[in-house]
């Protein structure tokens, strides 16, 4: 949805540049979803984008899933209370709020919204509900999307930036709404609830032999009490099933809507980029609007003209020189010669020797840096040659972690500068 | 003696992106040295092991993925005492498929025969693992425990060690604490019995839960939190594996020096070494312009490096404060391939992890 700007046509691997500022400044951008594999700086990217958008005048809320403590603190989030909180010290005309997702509470909210208080209480006390709301593998993903829907429905913000859960696989959060939705109104569960609804015997008549065996096995391996819990849960939830399904569909449509932009976040490493490629494919299959790829933690050098080979050769020359000097000093000269040279000379040579050691070290460091850059470039180029149309921005690596808004601001600047 | 003598089940967890799978694989290889047989188990249905070893996707069966010849990991411990010296160690791998594991399990208890296939068709498997999230974990850990306890015809253990590439730190306690997970579910029946048996293995001295970290703030913080969580859950904490450790390229003096103002001397030294052109000799030597241009970027890289070394030092001391056996694995530039795995395995062996 951004207007991609071609940096240069000549190099087929140059790719299309992702203009982050154009994306967040565009008033029709209403939702930005940051996705990608674990450990690539997804949450940090989401937070930095949110801050930058706010400082450029938008009214933003950032929904984080499981932020590292430091990152949460950097935005002034100290408790997981499922409510957006204003982030202080944001400069500029906009406003930033941030929140951490509490999946159990979000699930409770859904139940409360759809059931009368008495029924809601029944549902929430059900042991099966408790394990579903806090333990089910897809619940976090589902609730993240549910929360997104809620935030959007309030109309309080003009930009929502969402972080996605660190899933087992990239598929999870796109599939979760559907999976939980279809699970909750699925055929199987309806069969199960039949006994509770109509009362044992008569309902059993309607079950074919296969289903009989099915519930039998299920009861045996899980214990009959589980089935009981599930069927009372399902009975209590009955009125809500339509709601769940509908909500899941709505969230899915929201993700496909033109105001939504997906940013795939990756690091210039094989695994992370493979996962990113997978995401890009998946988003395309599901017709989800992909804005581009954010390549985090990319290394740069201020001295690209010096190759790794030449730097290493020079480092060796310097170290060789050092070794020679040491041998000379050790074997060389009588006591008188050393005395006659005096302290002045030895000091000078000490100084130049120290700078030679430093120079050699810096050269080795540079060679290492250049090799890292070469490797990262190869990884990046591979991605670009497969996905030449995916806009891409490289974010230079920060020396340390983010501790405060200043750090987030710095990342935001790097995101925009590319 | 290796640090984990007597441990049969190594559970490897860590923050996402720290290289759990790599460390688990290297550990399985290190443990297979000296003619041992180990099993590497993957539980997240991601085919990370196949990717790492550069082979096609693993089916749900134990496959040999690597052999560790005598001396392949260096000389330590290959001679004499064990009597197994000179024998080839073997690493097997298993990617657990949850559906098949459940069917296998049902088969074991109920002799379902073809009915099993029918169950799969009606979506039973999906359903069962969905309504009972604990079931999934019981099946996964149960499979690992079965491999640990399995005995050959000679009455000896089939595998000398089993290494599990486990879920990340955030989920590990829950994943291993089967008892509490299924507590709300079955209170009797085979799942209950099974989970009791699994818990006995997991809480025994035969199990160790290792955490993988990097020398960065977030992973270290997560490791510290993870250790506390494992301890409070009564799970056996193993060692900390610090992955992707970069070699210190500048010595202490150079790090300090890169802070001071040495531009001129540095420029001369660089010019002397032939970087960017030769200095004009004689007493009033000056640095060629091409060399001069390099000084500032190189110093900047030096300062960045120094800052990172200091940060890493802090992180390392936080790891050490945990007072757990700690192992460091070098960063392999260009990613990890099979050759790299051998190098990492050798490093682990050298450090006493196996």
PDB file of C-alpha atoms in Angstrom, chain A residues 38-39 44 68-70 128 131 134-136 166 168 183 188-189 192 213-214 217-218 220-226 229-230 270 274 300-303 305-306 310 314 317-318 351 355-359 361-366 368-369 375 399-401 403, chain B residues 15-17 44 46 51 106 110 115 119 122-124 127-128 130-133 135-136 171 174 184-191 217-218 221 225 249-251 254 257-258 265-266 269-270 273-276 294 297-299 301-302 304-305 311 334-336:
ATOM      1  CA  UNK A  38      10.951 -15.555  17.615  1.00  0.00           C
ATOM      2  CA  UNK A  39      14.013 -13.555  18.580  1.00  0.00           C
ATOM      3  CA  UNK A  44      10.780  -3.899  19.615  1.00  0.00           C
ATOM      4  CA  UNK A  68      10.596  -8.435  27.579  1.00  0.00           C
ATOM      5  CA  UNK A  69      10.518  -6.662  30.913  1.00  0.00           C
ATOM      6  CA  UNK A  70      12.946  -3.960  29.861  1.00  0.00           C
ATOM      7  CA  UNK A 128     -12.479 -27.013  30.926  1.00  0.00           C
ATOM      8  CA  UNK A 131      -7.714 -24.791  30.732  1.00  0.00           C
ATOM      9  CA  UNK A 134      -5.168 -20.140  29.668  1.00  0.00           C
ATOM     10  CA  UNK A 135      -3.667 -23.209  28.123  1.00  0.00           C
ATOM     11  CA  UNK A 136      -5.029 -23.985  24.702  1.00  0.00           C
ATOM     12  CA  UNK A 166       5.915 -16.198  19.383  1.00  0.00           C
ATOM     13  CA  UNK A 168       5.254 -22.655  17.189  1.00  0.00           C
ATOM     14  CA  UNK A 183     -13.566 -26.039  17.048  1.00  0.00           C
ATOM     15  CA  UNK A 188     -17.857 -33.114  17.159  1.00  0.00           C
ATOM     16  CA  UNK A 189     -18.459 -30.797  19.986  1.00  0.00           C
ATOM     17  CA  UNK A 192     -20.644 -34.270  22.682  1.00  0.00           C
ATOM     18  CA  UNK A 213     -16.730 -45.609  20.031  1.00  0.00           C
ATOM     19  CA  UNK A 214     -15.316 -42.175  19.697  1.00  0.00           C
ATOM     20  CA  UNK A 217     -12.252 -43.899  23.682  1.00  0.00           C
ATOM     21  CA  UNK A 218     -12.146 -40.267  24.582  1.00  0.00           C
ATOM     22  CA  UNK A 220     -11.243 -43.786  28.533  1.00  0.00           C
ATOM     23  CA  UNK A 221      -8.091 -41.885  27.773  1.00  0.00           C
ATOM     24  CA  UNK A 222      -9.062 -38.593  29.284  1.00  0.00           C
ATOM     25  CA  UNK A 223     -11.315 -39.747  32.045  1.00  0.00           C
ATOM     26  CA  UNK A 224     -15.096 -39.436  31.935  1.00  0.00           C
ATOM     27  CA  UNK A 225     -15.085 -36.275  34.020  1.00  0.00           C
ATOM     28  CA  UNK A 226     -13.391 -34.438  31.188  1.00  0.00           C
ATOM     29  CA  UNK A 229     -16.824 -30.807  31.833  1.00  0.00           C
ATOM     30  CA  UNK A 230     -16.635 -30.303  28.126  1.00  0.00           C
ATOM     31  CA  UNK A 270      19.034 -18.369   7.320  1.00  0.00           C
ATOM     32  CA  UNK A 274      13.216 -18.911   5.754  1.00  0.00           C
ATOM     33  CA  UNK A 300      27.304  -1.923   8.335  1.00  0.00           C
ATOM     34  CA  UNK A 301      30.805  -0.546   7.985  1.00  0.00           C
ATOM     35  CA  UNK A 302      32.120   2.955   7.482  1.00  0.00           C
ATOM     36  CA  UNK A 303      35.081   1.624   5.510  1.00  0.00           C
ATOM     37  CA  UNK A 305      36.598   0.121   0.528  1.00  0.00           C
ATOM     38  CA  UNK A 306      38.879  -2.000   2.707  1.00  0.00           C
ATOM     39  CA  UNK A 310      43.574  -6.759   2.750  1.00  0.00           C
ATOM     40  CA  UNK A 314      47.839  -5.792   6.971  1.00  0.00           C
ATOM     41  CA  UNK A 317      52.173  -7.479   8.659  1.00  0.00           C
ATOM     42  CA  UNK A 318      51.789  -5.405  11.802  1.00  0.00           C
ATOM     43  CA  UNK A 351      53.865   4.103  22.065  1.00  0.00           C
ATOM     44  CA  UNK A 355      49.245   1.728  18.287  1.00  0.00           C
ATOM     45  CA  UNK A 356      50.428  -1.100  16.075  1.00  0.00           C
ATOM     46  CA  UNK A 357      48.701  -3.603  18.337  1.00  0.00           C
ATOM     47  CA  UNK A 358      45.597  -1.457  18.280  1.00  0.00           C
ATOM     48  CA  UNK A 359      45.784  -1.119  14.497  1.00  0.00           C
ATOM     49  CA  UNK A 361      43.214  -5.490  16.351  1.00  0.00           C
ATOM     50  CA  UNK A 362      41.042  -2.963  14.549  1.00  0.00           C
ATOM     51  CA  UNK A 363      41.979  -4.492  11.204  1.00  0.00           C
ATOM     52  CA  UNK A 364      40.996  -7.973  12.373  1.00  0.00           C
ATOM     53  CA  UNK A 365      37.782  -6.571  13.732  1.00  0.00           C
ATOM     54  CA  UNK A 366      37.125  -4.943  10.404  1.00  0.00           C
ATOM     55  CA  UNK A 368      35.316  -9.934  10.774  1.00  0.00           C
ATOM     56  CA  UNK A 369      32.746  -7.201  10.237  1.00  0.00           C
ATOM     57  CA  UNK A 375      27.196 -13.246   4.736  1.00  0.00           C
ATOM     58  CA  UNK A 399      25.044  -2.007  20.114  1.00  0.00           C
ATOM     59  CA  UNK A 400      22.850  -2.881  23.099  1.00  0.00           C
ATOM     60  CA  UNK A 401      19.250  -3.546  24.039  1.00  0.00           C
ATOM     61  CA  UNK A 403      16.051   0.490  27.731  1.00  0.00           C
TER      62      UNK A 403
ATOM     63  CA  UNK B  15      14.539 -18.188  24.316  1.00  0.00           C
ATOM     64  CA  UNK B  16      13.490 -18.231  20.685  1.00  0.00           C
ATOM     65  CA  UNK B  17      16.361 -17.423  18.356  1.00  0.00           C
ATOM     66  CA  UNK B  44       7.547 -28.882  17.741  1.00  0.00           C
ATOM     67  CA  UNK B  46       9.115 -27.923  12.650  1.00  0.00           C
ATOM     68  CA  UNK B  51      17.104 -28.661   8.203  1.00  0.00           C
ATOM     69  CA  UNK B 106      -4.195 -45.759  21.534  1.00  0.00           C
ATOM     70  CA  UNK B 110      -6.851 -50.461  23.036  1.00  0.00           C
ATOM     71  CA  UNK B 115     -10.531 -48.124  13.773  1.00  0.00           C
ATOM     72  CA  UNK B 119     -10.685 -41.869  14.296  1.00  0.00           C
ATOM     73  CA  UNK B 122     -13.509 -37.863  11.865  1.00  0.00           C
ATOM     74  CA  UNK B 123     -11.022 -35.382  13.278  1.00  0.00           C
ATOM     75  CA  UNK B 124     -10.770 -37.145  16.576  1.00  0.00           C
ATOM     76  CA  UNK B 127     -10.280 -32.755  18.760  1.00  0.00           C
ATOM     77  CA  UNK B 128      -8.684 -34.768  21.542  1.00  0.00           C
ATOM     78  CA  UNK B 130      -7.562 -29.540  21.426  1.00  0.00           C
ATOM     79  CA  UNK B 131      -9.913 -30.183  24.306  1.00  0.00           C
ATOM     80  CA  UNK B 132      -7.097 -31.547  26.405  1.00  0.00           C
ATOM     81  CA  UNK B 133      -4.034 -29.381  25.810  1.00  0.00           C
ATOM     82  CA  UNK B 135      -2.658 -34.530  26.298  1.00  0.00           C
ATOM     83  CA  UNK B 136      -0.334 -33.252  23.629  1.00  0.00           C
ATOM     84  CA  UNK B 171       6.546 -22.680  27.981  1.00  0.00           C
ATOM     85  CA  UNK B 174       4.282 -25.961  31.870  1.00  0.00           C
ATOM     86  CA  UNK B 184      -7.752 -30.792  35.762  1.00  0.00           C
ATOM     87  CA  UNK B 185      -8.399 -33.540  33.272  1.00  0.00           C
ATOM     88  CA  UNK B 186      -8.013 -37.239  33.914  1.00  0.00           C
ATOM     89  CA  UNK B 187      -7.899 -38.374  37.511  1.00  0.00           C
ATOM     90  CA  UNK B 188      -7.633 -42.004  36.505  1.00  0.00           C
ATOM     91  CA  UNK B 189      -7.237 -44.048  33.344  1.00  0.00           C
ATOM     92  CA  UNK B 190      -4.232 -44.579  31.137  1.00  0.00           C
ATOM     93  CA  UNK B 191      -3.430 -40.893  30.583  1.00  0.00           C
ATOM     94  CA  UNK B 217      20.209  -8.890  27.890  1.00  0.00           C
ATOM     95  CA  UNK B 218      16.861 -10.371  26.940  1.00  0.00           C
ATOM     96  CA  UNK B 221      17.061 -12.274  31.668  1.00  0.00           C
ATOM     97  CA  UNK B 225      13.665 -16.165  35.108  1.00  0.00           C
ATOM     98  CA  UNK B 249      39.157  -9.765  18.715  1.00  0.00           C
ATOM     99  CA  UNK B 250      40.672  -6.902  20.610  1.00  0.00           C
ATOM    100  CA  UNK B 251      42.631  -7.431  23.767  1.00  0.00           C
ATOM    101  CA  UNK B 254      43.308  -2.300  22.676  1.00  0.00           C
ATOM    102  CA  UNK B 257      43.106   2.356  23.707  1.00  0.00           C
ATOM    103  CA  UNK B 258      40.269   2.628  21.234  1.00  0.00           C
ATOM    104  CA  UNK B 265      49.658   7.069  15.494  1.00  0.00           C
ATOM    105  CA  UNK B 266      47.003   4.711  14.294  1.00  0.00           C
ATOM    106  CA  UNK B 269      50.636   2.218  11.855  1.00  0.00           C
ATOM    107  CA  UNK B 270      48.014   1.481   9.239  1.00  0.00           C
ATOM    108  CA  UNK B 273      51.154  -1.971   7.119  1.00  0.00           C
ATOM    109  CA  UNK B 274      50.307  -0.845   3.628  1.00  0.00           C
ATOM    110  CA  UNK B 275      46.676   0.034   4.200  1.00  0.00           C
ATOM    111  CA  UNK B 276      45.565   2.818   1.899  1.00  0.00           C
ATOM    112  CA  UNK B 294      39.913   4.650   7.257  1.00  0.00           C
ATOM    113  CA  UNK B 297      35.448   4.118  10.710  1.00  0.00           C
ATOM    114  CA  UNK B 298      37.899   1.583  12.141  1.00  0.00           C
ATOM    115  CA  UNK B 299      37.939   3.366  15.482  1.00  0.00           C
ATOM    116  CA  UNK B 301      34.007  -0.216  14.953  1.00  0.00           C
ATOM    117  CA  UNK B 302      36.515  -0.608  17.756  1.00  0.00           C
ATOM    118  CA  UNK B 304      31.273  -0.555  19.187  1.00  0.00           C
ATOM    119  CA  UNK B 305      33.191  -3.742  19.827  1.00  0.00           C
ATOM    120  CA  UNK B 311      27.909  -5.651  27.801  1.00  0.00           C
ATOM    121  CA  UNK B 334      28.151 -18.363   7.900  1.00  0.00           C
ATOM    122  CA  UNK B 335      25.680 -20.444   9.902  1.00  0.00           C
ATOM    123  CA  UNK B 336      25.815 -23.997  11.200  1.00  0.00           C
TER     124      UNK B 336
END
